[in-house]
Amino acid sequence: MHALPDRLEAGSPYPLGATFDGEGVNFAVFSANADAIELCIFDPQGKRELKRFALPECTDEVWHGYLPDVGPGLLYGYRAHGRYEPEAGHRFNPHKLLLDPYARKLHGAIKWTDALHGYQIRSKKEDLSFDKRDSAPAMPKCVVVDDHFDWSRDKRPNTPWSETVIYEAHVKGLTKLMELVPPRERGTYAGLGHPAVIKHLKRIGVTAIELLPIHSFTQDRFLQEKGLRNYWGYNTLGFFAPEQAYFSSDSQDELRRAVHRLHKAGIEVILDVVYNHTCEGSEKGPTLSWRGLDNASYYRLVQDNPRYTINDTGTGNTLNMSKARVIQMVADSLRYWATSFGVDGFRFDLGLTLGREADGFDPGSAFFDVLRQDPVLGRLKLITEPWDVGPGGYQLGNFPPGFAEWNDKYRDTVREYWKGEPGKRGDLAARLSGSGDLFDRRARRPWASVNLLAAHDGFTLADTVMYEERHNEANGEDNRDGHSHNASCNWGVEGPTDDPSVNDARGRVMRSMLTTLMSSLGTPMLVAGDEFGRTQGGNNNAYCQDNEISWLDWKAADTPEGQALIEFTGRLAALRRRYPVLRSNTFLYGQDTPGHGINDIEWWDEQGKQLSSEDWDNPEGRALMMRRASRTEDGQVEAVSLLLNASGDPITFQLPPPHAQRMVLVDSAKPDEGEIEIGDSYEVAPQGAVLLTWLSTFEQSEPDEQ
């Protein structure tokens, strides 16, 4: 490094962050309320502060300066001067080193100490006190990077929504125990792009992998003190910096190469992103970045008492998405991941919070408008989690066009139906139809419903049929954390068993649920490991379990049972590709669009009779037949029927006319059987699901006038 000058040049307010131009680095950081901001330069180890510069200019509330003759690899941080008036919402403390909100790489990790707080943590005045200790020794440092990467040979898959099958996975957990991946690459971004991973994803028909958070995140102090770790990563420290723990090398291009390899295989990459809150927590949390730079701008504060943060997220704070510069930070972050790392879409954790204004949730909020009109972001897959813990915090189906939504009603209804709860037939029909009762408005399509049987949060698919109670003892919270209602059924024994009848029932129910998922309109989402029966031992809140509880057990996948379920899952995905009516891009209304008196969607009971209103209301109705039909290009009618029996006894279904050559595609009770031809009736096993098809032998003519 050249000798550092005495002062910075003026530089530019744009772009925000630290930008290398080939000759030096421009620094720009937003603060509407600071009196001054200093840039701190550190030695390559991040231990010694070499120089402090005042940012010489402030333009449009952006502080900026230019440091010549430095480049990538430079370590830096900020200190902000201003009022320390917590009761007015201001918490400036120049003794605290602050991370650049736009930092693209972080060096080192937080070393938890009371000095990280802007106040004296043991003072009787609590957060109204002032702490003068320097926090720099305990803080990570920001790193200047050069982001250039040749994407010219990369081609985004751009999979249509109606053909998308999502696979939710954790970067570390996916390959940590995968012996086909070289030891050094297991649990890393390199492992994510390994041929063995890609081969498996292709085998089960996945078109998009959705990664749990890979933005830099903190290891929470309270977890470390209990000997646990933040495994899921929903506690962001940097919105632009990839989590360093997942690299097997020193190059951030490792992640870019993984994305490129997935793209070559036709697999999109979606990131689970956390913009609803930061890791700084409540007003009593540490001062690491945003709080110290401009607490009153970055966070939503209680209107008549701005000492306190609003906690609509349940994590202590809520980002203020009513502020233009905060929206800009989030949009810039999203655009950065899309352009610099080739990401194809985003799933917004507690997405409702991002559209929350002072008077409640607004589907026309500024943040949603910004994303929808953005020429880069508006073309990506945007998925939201439509709830938070604030007032009016459940808005499933109420997001604007262009967004898909996690559908927890789908998960709960399917689980409840298959465990045999009464009165679920009508609800299940709505979920099978793409949840049009929730999404069929404003020209939205069925794909807006992300249909899931399980997610990272809650029971795995296997645990849903193995446990009726949560077993979260390993979390150290006396088994009080996690969901208490899981709509699960253990089929006679809590946990693993050698009882063949119990295991047969469990396997059949899992296959029936997977058949239901792949036959439903909407976007199916699998959770990593559900395709081979992965268990977490009944832990339904494994957020702090960075160990074998959470990591995928690939030895279990290699067992005969694991391989059979993988093969079954792949068959279902292949059938979904093969039969367009299983993934219709439009809602179906029971209209005679295929012709010949056959409707595009119809519902029948086990006797081959169309269900009456009394039948739908019958709480003991456990059998359901759904038939979807469409007209082929050569004028024939192709139909696919789903036969569901959630009762404890076998049921013989009488198949409705027209009488045609019928083929069973999948029977959840006979997973090893291939396609078989049947007549006008078929016996469905208890807790069984059957998918069958026929192609009409009607003459090629126009349908009758209605």
XYZ file of C-alpha atoms in Angstrom:
706
model
C 0.000 0.000 0.000
C 1.197 3.509 -0.832
C 1.669 5.961 2.001
C -1.763 7.272 2.903
C -2.429 10.970 2.220
C -3.404 13.463 4.901
C -6.915 13.951 3.604
C -9.419 12.528 1.153
C -10.374 14.040 -2.169
C -14.026 15.035 -2.614
C -15.107 11.974 -4.557
C -18.692 11.305 -5.603
C -21.971 10.600 -3.772
C -22.720 7.825 -6.245
C -22.557 4.874 -6.180
C -23.003 4.143 -2.494
C -20.426 1.858 -0.930
C -16.705 1.485 -1.624
C -16.037 1.489 -5.377
C -12.651 0.742 -6.957
C -12.133 2.567 -10.258
C -8.675 1.241 -11.162
C -6.777 4.100 -9.508
C -8.357 4.439 -6.100
C -11.529 3.916 -4.101
C -14.584 6.142 -3.782
C -16.416 5.934 -0.447
C -20.046 7.007 -0.102
C -22.402 6.390 2.817
C -25.869 7.705 3.623
C -26.731 9.532 6.849
C -29.387 12.217 7.061
C -28.676 13.127 10.692
C -24.909 12.752 11.261
C -22.755 15.843 11.864
C -19.632 14.163 10.469
C -18.486 10.718 9.336
C -14.956 9.362 9.464
C -13.415 6.648 7.314
C -11.073 4.313 9.244
C -8.392 2.348 7.370
C -7.011 -0.846 8.927
C -3.971 -3.064 8.452
C -4.415 -6.268 6.367
C -5.151 -8.300 9.512
C -7.875 -5.875 10.600
C -6.295 -5.419 14.036
C -4.694 -1.968 13.860
C -6.307 1.270 12.722
C -3.814 2.950 10.389
C -5.538 6.223 9.600
C -8.745 8.129 10.127
C -10.130 10.454 7.452
C -13.075 12.809 7.653
C -15.375 12.308 4.657
C -15.010 15.797 3.179
C -18.316 16.225 1.352
C -22.004 15.625 1.981
C -24.321 15.744 -1.033
C -28.030 14.939 -0.756
C -27.411 13.369 2.673
C -24.673 11.128 1.284
C -21.201 11.547 2.815
C -18.369 10.859 0.403
C -14.661 11.005 -0.265
C -12.021 9.502 -2.561
C -8.820 7.730 -1.508
C -6.279 7.456 -4.354
C -3.676 4.714 -4.874
C -5.532 1.977 -2.975
C -7.558 -0.942 -4.262
C -9.205 -4.309 -3.598
C -8.277 -5.902 -0.305
C -8.277 -2.620 1.631
C -9.939 -2.979 5.057
C -12.105 -0.154 6.361
C -14.989 0.929 8.589
C -16.785 4.122 9.607
C -17.334 6.234 12.707
C -20.268 8.623 12.864
C -20.444 11.849 14.900
C -23.715 13.421 15.941
C -26.228 13.685 18.745
C -26.540 10.924 21.283
C -30.174 11.569 22.137
C -31.964 8.204 22.346
C -35.210 9.866 23.406
C -35.178 11.708 20.073
C -34.166 8.568 18.156
C -30.483 9.491 17.663
C -27.714 7.155 18.817
C -24.477 8.495 17.317
C -21.332 7.326 19.119
C -17.951 7.821 17.369
C -16.333 5.304 19.729
C -18.128 2.546 17.840
C -16.700 1.248 14.567
C -19.492 0.815 12.010
C -19.797 -1.478 9.027
C -20.599 0.036 5.649
C -24.211 -1.032 4.826
C -22.963 -1.558 1.247
C -19.850 -3.590 2.174
C -19.385 -6.391 -0.353
C -17.085 -8.492 1.808
C -16.385 -8.742 5.537
C -13.125 -9.727 7.231
C -13.277 -11.434 10.606
C -16.204 -12.085 12.904
C -17.911 -10.294 15.774
C -16.275 -10.939 19.138
C -19.108 -10.374 21.584
C -18.276 -7.808 24.241
C -20.216 -5.102 26.050
C -18.131 -2.514 24.176
C -20.192 -3.237 21.045
C -23.089 -1.333 22.623
C -23.412 2.411 22.312
C -24.479 2.628 25.932
C -23.125 1.246 29.216
C -24.880 -2.087 29.291
C -24.898 -2.348 33.100
C -25.822 1.254 33.799
C -28.972 2.063 35.762
C -29.766 4.541 32.969
C -29.740 1.616 30.532
C -29.651 2.765 26.896
C -29.786 6.445 27.920
C -26.176 6.110 29.161
C -23.141 6.550 26.880
C -20.222 4.134 26.390
C -16.793 5.494 25.412
C -14.964 2.213 24.803
C -13.627 1.612 21.297
C -15.490 -1.289 19.680
C -13.064 -1.714 16.750
C -11.118 -4.686 18.232
C -14.350 -6.679 18.485
C -15.713 -5.745 15.046
C -15.329 -7.326 11.599
C -13.914 -5.003 8.961
C -15.259 -4.136 5.515
C -13.169 -5.188 2.505
C -12.903 -3.367 -0.826
C -13.499 -5.845 -3.657
C -13.274 -6.009 -7.430
C -16.523 -7.589 -8.638
C -15.652 -8.149 -12.286
C -16.694 -11.598 -13.516
C -17.286 -12.810 -17.065
C -20.980 -13.699 -17.272
C -20.973 -13.577 -21.096
C -21.185 -17.383 -21.421
C -23.896 -17.710 -18.779
C -27.502 -18.215 -19.823
C -30.243 -17.857 -17.272
C -32.697 -20.782 -17.416
C -35.709 -18.402 -17.235
C -37.959 -21.347 -16.382
C -41.632 -20.404 -16.791
C -43.383 -20.150 -13.439
C -45.849 -22.890 -14.365
C -42.962 -25.327 -14.971
C -41.047 -24.425 -11.801
C -40.297 -26.930 -9.037
C -38.489 -25.355 -6.057
C -36.069 -27.129 -3.686
C -35.401 -25.288 -0.421
C -31.909 -26.029 0.880
C -29.159 -24.810 3.198
C -25.738 -24.293 1.618
C -23.888 -26.018 4.437
C -26.455 -28.675 5.323
C -26.890 -29.788 1.724
C -23.365 -31.190 1.248
C -21.722 -31.287 4.697
C -22.230 -35.072 4.848
C -22.148 -35.783 1.088
C -19.196 -38.102 0.529
C -19.256 -37.615 -3.256
C -18.122 -34.020 -2.657
C -14.401 -33.502 -1.839
C -13.918 -32.982 1.931
C -12.721 -29.386 1.587
C -15.774 -28.433 -0.468
C -18.431 -30.038 1.716
C -20.809 -27.481 3.205
C -19.570 -24.691 0.914
C -20.564 -22.761 -2.192
C -18.211 -25.009 -4.178
C -20.159 -28.018 -2.948
C -23.391 -26.370 -4.045
C -22.197 -26.470 -7.651
C -20.700 -29.972 -7.476
C -21.806 -32.426 -10.219
C -23.175 -34.854 -7.597
C -25.552 -32.175 -6.297
C -26.654 -31.176 -9.773
C -27.203 -34.826 -10.775
C -29.440 -35.346 -7.741
C -31.463 -32.191 -8.384
C -32.016 -33.218 -11.996
C -33.033 -36.724 -10.918
C -35.898 -35.406 -8.786
C -37.012 -32.831 -11.354
C -35.984 -29.658 -9.528
C -35.835 -26.482 -11.644
C -34.840 -23.977 -8.925
C -32.860 -24.222 -5.694
C -33.908 -21.779 -2.985
C -31.086 -21.135 -0.520
C -31.572 -20.212 3.111
C -29.877 -16.857 3.848
C -26.361 -16.410 2.476
C -26.074 -12.710 3.312
C -23.480 -12.236 6.064
C -25.137 -12.860 9.410
C -24.231 -12.825 13.092
C -23.678 -15.659 15.499
C -26.004 -14.511 18.260
C -24.440 -13.935 21.661
C -27.145 -15.807 23.582
C -26.683 -18.874 21.358
C -22.900 -18.862 21.687
C -23.242 -18.694 25.466
C -25.374 -21.881 25.273
C -22.869 -23.626 22.985
C -25.211 -23.325 19.981
C -24.997 -21.535 16.641
C -27.268 -19.526 14.366
C -27.625 -22.131 11.624
C -30.434 -20.726 9.483
C -28.905 -17.239 9.183
C -31.963 -14.988 9.608
C -29.994 -12.228 11.366
C -28.325 -10.145 8.687
C -25.072 -8.272 9.261
C -24.473 -7.265 5.638
C -26.968 -7.092 2.774
C -24.290 -7.114 0.059
C -21.647 -9.462 1.522
C -21.866 -13.253 1.070
C -21.542 -15.255 4.282
C -17.804 -15.995 4.507
C -18.216 -19.260 6.439
C -19.555 -20.967 3.298
C -16.450 -20.333 1.164
C -13.882 -23.084 0.669
C -11.476 -20.586 -0.934
C -10.499 -16.921 -0.685
C -12.338 -15.975 -3.877
C -15.936 -14.794 -3.939
C -16.026 -16.096 -7.512
C -16.557 -19.524 -5.938
C -20.212 -18.618 -5.470
C -20.466 -17.188 -8.972
C -19.052 -20.396 -10.463
C -21.589 -22.461 -8.514
C -24.457 -20.353 -9.884
C -23.021 -20.656 -13.398
C -22.825 -24.454 -13.123
C -26.407 -24.661 -11.877
C -27.518 -22.439 -14.760
C -25.767 -24.736 -17.256
C -27.859 -27.576 -15.840
C -31.056 -25.540 -16.258
C -31.450 -24.871 -12.528
C -32.284 -21.405 -11.233
C -30.944 -19.988 -7.967
C -33.298 -18.184 -5.577
C -32.094 -16.517 -2.377
C -34.018 -16.312 0.874
C -33.391 -12.693 1.914
C -34.009 -10.899 5.209
C -34.720 -7.184 4.731
C -37.398 -6.871 7.388
C -34.893 -6.401 10.235
C -31.159 -6.395 11.005
C -28.971 -8.131 13.573
C -28.795 -4.996 15.764
C -31.971 -5.971 17.620
C -33.982 -3.650 19.822
C -32.909 -0.286 21.245
C -30.870 -2.300 23.761
C -28.988 -4.161 21.051
C -25.437 -3.523 19.805
C -24.317 -0.669 17.558
C -22.734 -2.337 14.533
C -23.792 -0.383 11.436
C -27.202 1.135 10.687
C -27.981 2.195 14.272
C -24.753 4.141 14.537
C -24.981 5.685 11.078
C -28.562 6.942 11.372
C -30.896 5.136 13.747
C -33.780 7.521 13.052
C -33.645 6.888 9.297
C -32.964 3.168 9.074
C -35.412 1.898 11.703
C -39.101 2.337 12.382
C -39.366 3.984 15.784
C -42.354 4.417 18.079
C -43.944 7.625 16.848
C -44.457 9.403 20.163
C -41.460 7.812 21.892
C -38.637 7.310 19.352
C -36.323 5.908 21.990
C -37.945 2.571 21.188
C -37.887 0.509 17.996
C -41.055 -0.972 16.520
C -40.890 -4.760 16.656
C -43.239 -6.058 13.953
C -40.711 -8.786 13.150
C -40.325 -10.346 16.591
C -36.572 -9.785 16.415
C -36.325 -6.383 18.088
C -36.326 -3.959 15.164
C -37.964 -3.259 11.812
C -36.317 -1.545 8.843
C -38.093 1.663 7.835
C -39.269 0.914 4.315
C -41.039 4.287 4.187
C -37.646 6.006 3.729
C -36.387 6.401 0.163
C -32.734 5.674 1.045
C -33.685 2.491 2.919
C -35.710 1.283 -0.057
C -32.729 2.187 -2.237
C -30.394 0.110 -0.068
C -32.640 -2.937 -0.388
C -33.206 -2.486 -4.126
C -29.473 -1.921 -4.701
C -28.726 -5.081 -2.719
C -31.202 -7.146 -4.737
C -29.880 -5.757 -8.013
C -26.302 -6.486 -6.918
C -27.066 -10.148 -6.232
C -28.960 -10.442 -9.510
C -26.228 -8.882 -11.648
C -22.983 -9.705 -9.827
C -23.900 -13.227 -8.713
C -26.436 -14.210 -11.382
C -29.276 -14.837 -8.921
C -32.651 -15.614 -10.531
C -35.065 -14.677 -7.767
C -35.680 -13.871 -4.128
C -37.876 -15.136 -1.311
C -38.617 -12.298 1.119
C -38.607 -13.378 4.761
C -41.557 -11.754 6.571
C -42.375 -10.049 3.290
C -45.458 -8.445 4.799
C -43.180 -6.189 6.869
C -41.680 -4.735 3.692
C -45.112 -3.450 2.648
C -46.127 -2.142 6.045
C -46.827 1.578 6.215
C -47.748 3.657 9.285
C -51.422 2.691 8.907
C -50.815 -0.999 8.146
C -50.015 -3.317 5.238
C -50.357 -1.749 1.794
C -50.020 -3.913 -1.359
C -49.372 -0.636 -3.188
C -46.487 0.362 -0.909
C -43.459 2.093 -2.360
C -41.218 -0.940 -1.937
C -43.447 -3.225 -4.002
C -43.832 -0.523 -6.660
C -40.059 -0.103 -6.882
C -39.521 -3.830 -7.421
C -42.338 -4.261 -9.938
C -41.152 -1.445 -12.190
C -37.423 -2.215 -11.953
C -36.072 -3.406 -15.353
C -33.835 -6.000 -13.644
C -35.762 -7.049 -10.553
C -39.216 -6.997 -12.127
C -38.209 -9.880 -14.418
C -37.005 -12.162 -11.617
C -38.937 -14.657 -9.518
C -40.221 -12.779 -6.467
C -41.642 -14.831 -3.593
C -42.900 -13.497 -0.296
C -43.678 -14.846 3.141
C -47.069 -13.177 3.680
C -47.025 -12.766 7.460
C -45.252 -11.146 10.411
C -46.071 -10.647 14.111
C -47.322 -7.061 13.792
C -50.966 -5.902 13.698
C -52.841 -7.316 10.704
C -49.857 -9.582 10.242
C -51.435 -12.211 7.972
C -52.015 -11.216 4.354
C -51.969 -14.438 2.321
C -53.251 -13.693 -1.178
C -53.105 -9.926 -0.778
C -49.753 -9.157 -2.388
C -49.609 -7.362 -5.731
C -49.300 -9.081 -9.121
C -45.796 -10.305 -9.893
C -45.295 -11.914 -6.483
C -45.716 -15.548 -5.504
C -46.543 -16.308 -1.869
C -45.764 -19.118 0.528
C -49.137 -20.784 1.093
C -49.303 -22.140 4.638
C -53.003 -22.910 4.158
C -51.932 -25.397 1.508
C -49.495 -27.085 3.930
C -51.999 -27.265 6.769
C -54.934 -28.441 4.647
C -52.970 -31.244 2.981
C -51.583 -32.437 6.318
C -55.004 -32.304 7.983
C -56.699 -34.136 5.117
C -54.205 -36.975 5.084
C -54.260 -37.461 8.852
C -58.013 -37.964 8.499
C -59.432 -34.807 10.053
C -63.141 -34.332 9.280
C -64.551 -31.731 6.915
C -61.429 -31.151 4.829
C -62.637 -32.268 1.399
C -63.770 -28.827 0.243
C -60.663 -27.077 1.540
C -58.456 -29.616 -0.201
C -60.260 -29.066 -3.504
C -59.523 -25.333 -3.235
C -55.820 -26.016 -2.615
C -55.599 -28.540 -5.465
C -57.065 -25.860 -7.756
C -54.289 -23.339 -7.118
C -56.061 -21.645 -4.191
C -58.107 -19.493 -6.513
C -60.129 -18.354 -3.503
C -56.973 -16.508 -2.431
C -55.126 -15.675 -5.645
C -57.617 -15.455 -8.510
C -57.747 -11.662 -8.697
C -55.915 -8.858 -10.514
C -55.035 -11.320 -13.316
C -52.767 -13.312 -11.029
C -52.041 -16.904 -12.016
C -52.042 -20.211 -10.106
C -48.242 -20.084 -9.801
C -48.671 -17.283 -7.258
C -49.414 -20.030 -4.716
C -46.170 -21.648 -3.575
C -47.458 -25.015 -2.407
C -45.447 -26.646 0.362
C -45.767 -29.712 2.526
C -42.925 -28.551 4.769
C -40.318 -25.807 5.055
C -37.110 -25.207 6.995
C -39.321 -23.942 9.826
C -41.395 -26.829 11.187
C -41.459 -30.605 10.833
C -39.834 -32.267 7.853
C -42.154 -34.408 5.728
C -40.938 -37.588 7.459
C -41.339 -36.067 10.922
C -44.913 -35.079 10.003
C -45.740 -38.806 9.878
C -43.434 -39.806 12.779
C -44.206 -37.323 15.548
C -47.297 -35.716 17.037
C -45.334 -33.549 19.480
C -42.280 -31.368 18.912
C -38.997 -32.606 20.379
C -36.827 -29.490 20.587
C -34.929 -30.324 23.781
C -31.574 -29.806 22.045
C -32.421 -26.100 21.606
C -32.079 -25.490 25.345
C -35.459 -23.778 25.732
C -37.244 -26.545 27.671
C -39.043 -27.656 24.513
C -41.155 -24.477 24.552
C -39.955 -23.072 21.225
C -41.302 -23.916 17.775
C -44.862 -24.550 16.630
C -47.146 -26.431 19.005
C -49.659 -27.227 16.239
C -48.095 -29.247 13.427
C -51.120 -31.053 11.904
C -49.028 -34.208 12.172
C -49.834 -37.854 12.921
C -47.428 -40.542 14.119
C -49.643 -43.446 12.944
C -49.453 -45.244 16.259
C -45.915 -44.769 17.581
C -44.066 -41.568 18.507
C -40.753 -41.577 16.642
C -38.903 -44.370 14.810
C -40.269 -47.905 15.041
C -39.649 -51.410 13.711
C -43.385 -52.054 13.384
C -43.864 -52.819 9.658
C -47.539 -51.810 9.622
C -46.744 -48.377 11.076
C -43.852 -47.861 8.669
C -46.003 -48.960 5.724
C -48.667 -46.402 6.687
C -46.060 -43.658 7.097
C -44.489 -44.371 3.728
C -47.865 -44.456 2.003
C -48.927 -41.131 3.546
C -45.659 -39.455 2.544
C -46.086 -40.675 -1.024
C -49.738 -39.598 -1.044
C -48.770 -36.118 0.133
C -46.050 -35.865 -2.526
C -48.557 -37.017 -5.161
C -50.986 -34.349 -3.962
C -48.252 -31.702 -4.140
C -47.185 -32.521 -7.682
C -50.811 -32.725 -8.859
C -51.828 -29.325 -7.478
C -52.000 -26.140 -9.499
C -49.435 -23.686 -8.212
C -45.678 -23.840 -7.659
C -44.546 -26.958 -5.761
C -41.745 -26.591 -3.215
C -39.788 -29.488 -1.755
C -37.539 -29.189 1.288
C -34.081 -30.685 0.925
C -34.162 -34.268 2.165
C -37.926 -34.732 2.025
C -37.369 -36.669 -1.194
C -35.667 -39.444 0.796
C -37.468 -39.198 4.141
C -35.058 -37.008 6.112
C -35.793 -36.649 9.830
C -34.748 -34.043 12.395
C -35.744 -36.323 15.259
C -38.914 -34.337 15.821
C -37.168 -30.967 16.141
C -39.459 -28.467 14.434
C -37.320 -25.375 15.104
C -33.743 -26.420 14.305
C -32.557 -22.837 13.739
C -29.659 -23.279 16.163
C -28.640 -26.832 15.243
C -25.540 -26.616 13.047
C -24.989 -30.364 13.280
C -26.356 -33.748 12.213
C -29.874 -32.743 13.327
C -30.022 -30.304 10.397
C -27.465 -31.608 7.902
C -28.756 -33.939 5.176
C -27.969 -37.578 5.936
C -26.935 -38.883 2.527
C -26.364 -42.382 3.950
C -30.090 -42.497 4.682
C -30.668 -41.437 1.080
C -28.620 -44.428 -0.083
C -30.777 -46.982 1.751
C -33.330 -48.961 -0.291
C -36.138 -46.921 1.325
C -34.390 -43.642 0.559
C -33.690 -44.563 -3.041
C -37.276 -45.731 -3.552
C -38.695 -42.412 -2.345
C -36.202 -40.457 -4.473
C -37.280 -42.482 -7.499
C -40.962 -41.895 -6.675
C -40.422 -38.129 -6.321
C -38.634 -38.023 -9.671
C -41.486 -39.905 -11.338
C -44.015 -37.392 -10.014
C -41.961 -34.454 -11.275
C -41.622 -36.120 -14.688
C -45.393 -36.637 -14.878
C -45.929 -32.979 -13.995
C -43.736 -32.038 -16.961
C -45.416 -34.554 -19.243
C -49.040 -33.554 -18.551
C -49.699 -29.811 -18.877
C -53.056 -30.088 -17.046
C -51.127 -30.876 -13.841
C -49.449 -27.456 -14.001
C -52.005 -25.295 -15.800
C -50.863 -21.708 -16.199
C -54.436 -20.453 -15.775
C -57.192 -21.035 -13.263
C -59.823 -23.588 -14.265
C -63.510 -22.835 -13.838
C -65.309 -26.075 -14.682
C -66.048 -24.896 -18.205
C -66.512 -26.978 -21.339
C -63.298 -25.746 -22.907
C -61.933 -29.191 -23.907
C -65.206 -29.936 -25.717
C -67.370 -33.052 -26.033
C -69.237 -32.138 -22.850
C -66.145 -32.545 -20.696
C -65.187 -29.702 -18.375
C -61.658 -28.490 -17.734
C -61.988 -29.449 -14.056
C -64.569 -31.701 -12.373
C -65.044 -33.281 -8.946
C -66.481 -36.719 -8.196
C -67.010 -39.025 -5.268
C -65.928 -42.665 -5.088
C -69.164 -43.735 -6.805
C -68.377 -41.711 -9.886
C -71.005 -39.103 -9.041
C -70.407 -35.391 -9.103
C -70.383 -33.971 -5.599
C -73.454 -32.088 -4.406
C -73.310 -29.244 -1.894
C -74.362 -31.737 0.775
C -71.470 -34.000 -0.212
C -68.994 -31.144 0.077
C -70.346 -30.321 3.528
C -70.227 -33.942 4.728
C -67.571 -33.911 7.485
C -66.969 -37.642 7.067
C -66.257 -37.447 3.336
C -62.711 -38.798 3.000
C -62.731 -39.746 -0.694
C -62.283 -37.327 -3.575
C -61.704 -37.609 -7.296
C -60.486 -34.627 -9.300
C -60.380 -34.747 -13.082
C -58.668 -32.135 -15.184
C -58.945 -32.210 -18.969
C -57.560 -30.248 -21.890
C -57.741 -30.416 -25.649
C -54.645 -31.551 -27.503
C -53.404 -29.932 -30.689
C -54.920 -32.728 -32.784
C -58.386 -32.208 -31.280
C -58.449 -35.051 -28.789
C -59.221 -34.661 -25.100
C -56.556 -35.662 -22.610
C -57.546 -36.053 -18.961
C -55.692 -36.718 -15.731
C -57.569 -37.881 -12.638
C -56.414 -37.810 -9.031
C -58.067 -40.353 -6.723
C -57.647 -39.654 -3.009
C -58.632 -41.902 -0.101
C -57.868 -40.443 3.318
C -59.926 -43.068 5.160
C -58.600 -46.067 7.054
C -60.155 -48.595 4.652
C -59.630 -49.359 0.964
C -62.173 -47.757 -1.366
C -63.111 -48.881 -4.870
C -63.600 -45.835 -7.093
C -66.084 -46.088 -9.965
C -64.604 -44.007 -12.749
C -67.010 -41.625 -14.509
C -67.625 -41.614 -18.267
C -66.563 -41.307 -20.963
C -65.342 -44.892 -21.053
C -61.880 -44.897 -22.477
C -58.556 -46.635 -22.183
C -57.257 -45.638 -18.753
C -53.736 -45.887 -17.424
C -52.645 -45.698 -13.785
C -49.564 -43.482 -13.691
C -48.803 -43.570 -9.955
C -50.265 -45.442 -6.988
C -48.856 -44.355 -3.637
C -49.563 -47.833 -2.233
C -47.667 -49.525 -5.080
C -44.701 -47.204 -5.651
C -42.674 -49.776 -7.568
C -45.313 -50.438 -10.205
C -45.059 -48.749 -13.563
C -47.964 -47.611 -15.685
C -50.798 -50.157 -15.816
C -53.986 -50.270 -17.868
C -57.255 -50.494 -15.908
C -60.990 -50.667 -16.506
C -63.832 -48.547 -15.156
C -63.024 -49.002 -11.468
C -59.955 -49.051 -9.277
C -59.310 -49.857 -5.624
C -57.391 -47.200 -3.717
C -55.608 -48.244 -0.528
C -56.174 -46.556 2.854
C -54.402 -43.183 2.909
C -53.720 -43.777 -0.774
C -53.408 -41.477 -3.776
C -53.629 -42.578 -7.398
C -52.913 -40.592 -10.538
C -54.412 -41.918 -13.769
C -54.916 -40.647 -17.300
C -56.831 -41.304 -20.471
C -56.803 -39.935 -23.991
C -60.179 -39.728 -25.676
C -61.058 -41.616 -28.819
C -63.468 -38.882 -29.919
C -63.396 -38.052 -33.581
C -61.358 -34.999 -34.373
C -64.137 -32.434 -34.614
C -65.047 -29.126 -33.144
C -66.740 -29.282 -29.745
C -70.501 -28.911 -29.624
C -71.911 -25.442 -29.239
C -73.020 -24.765 -25.666
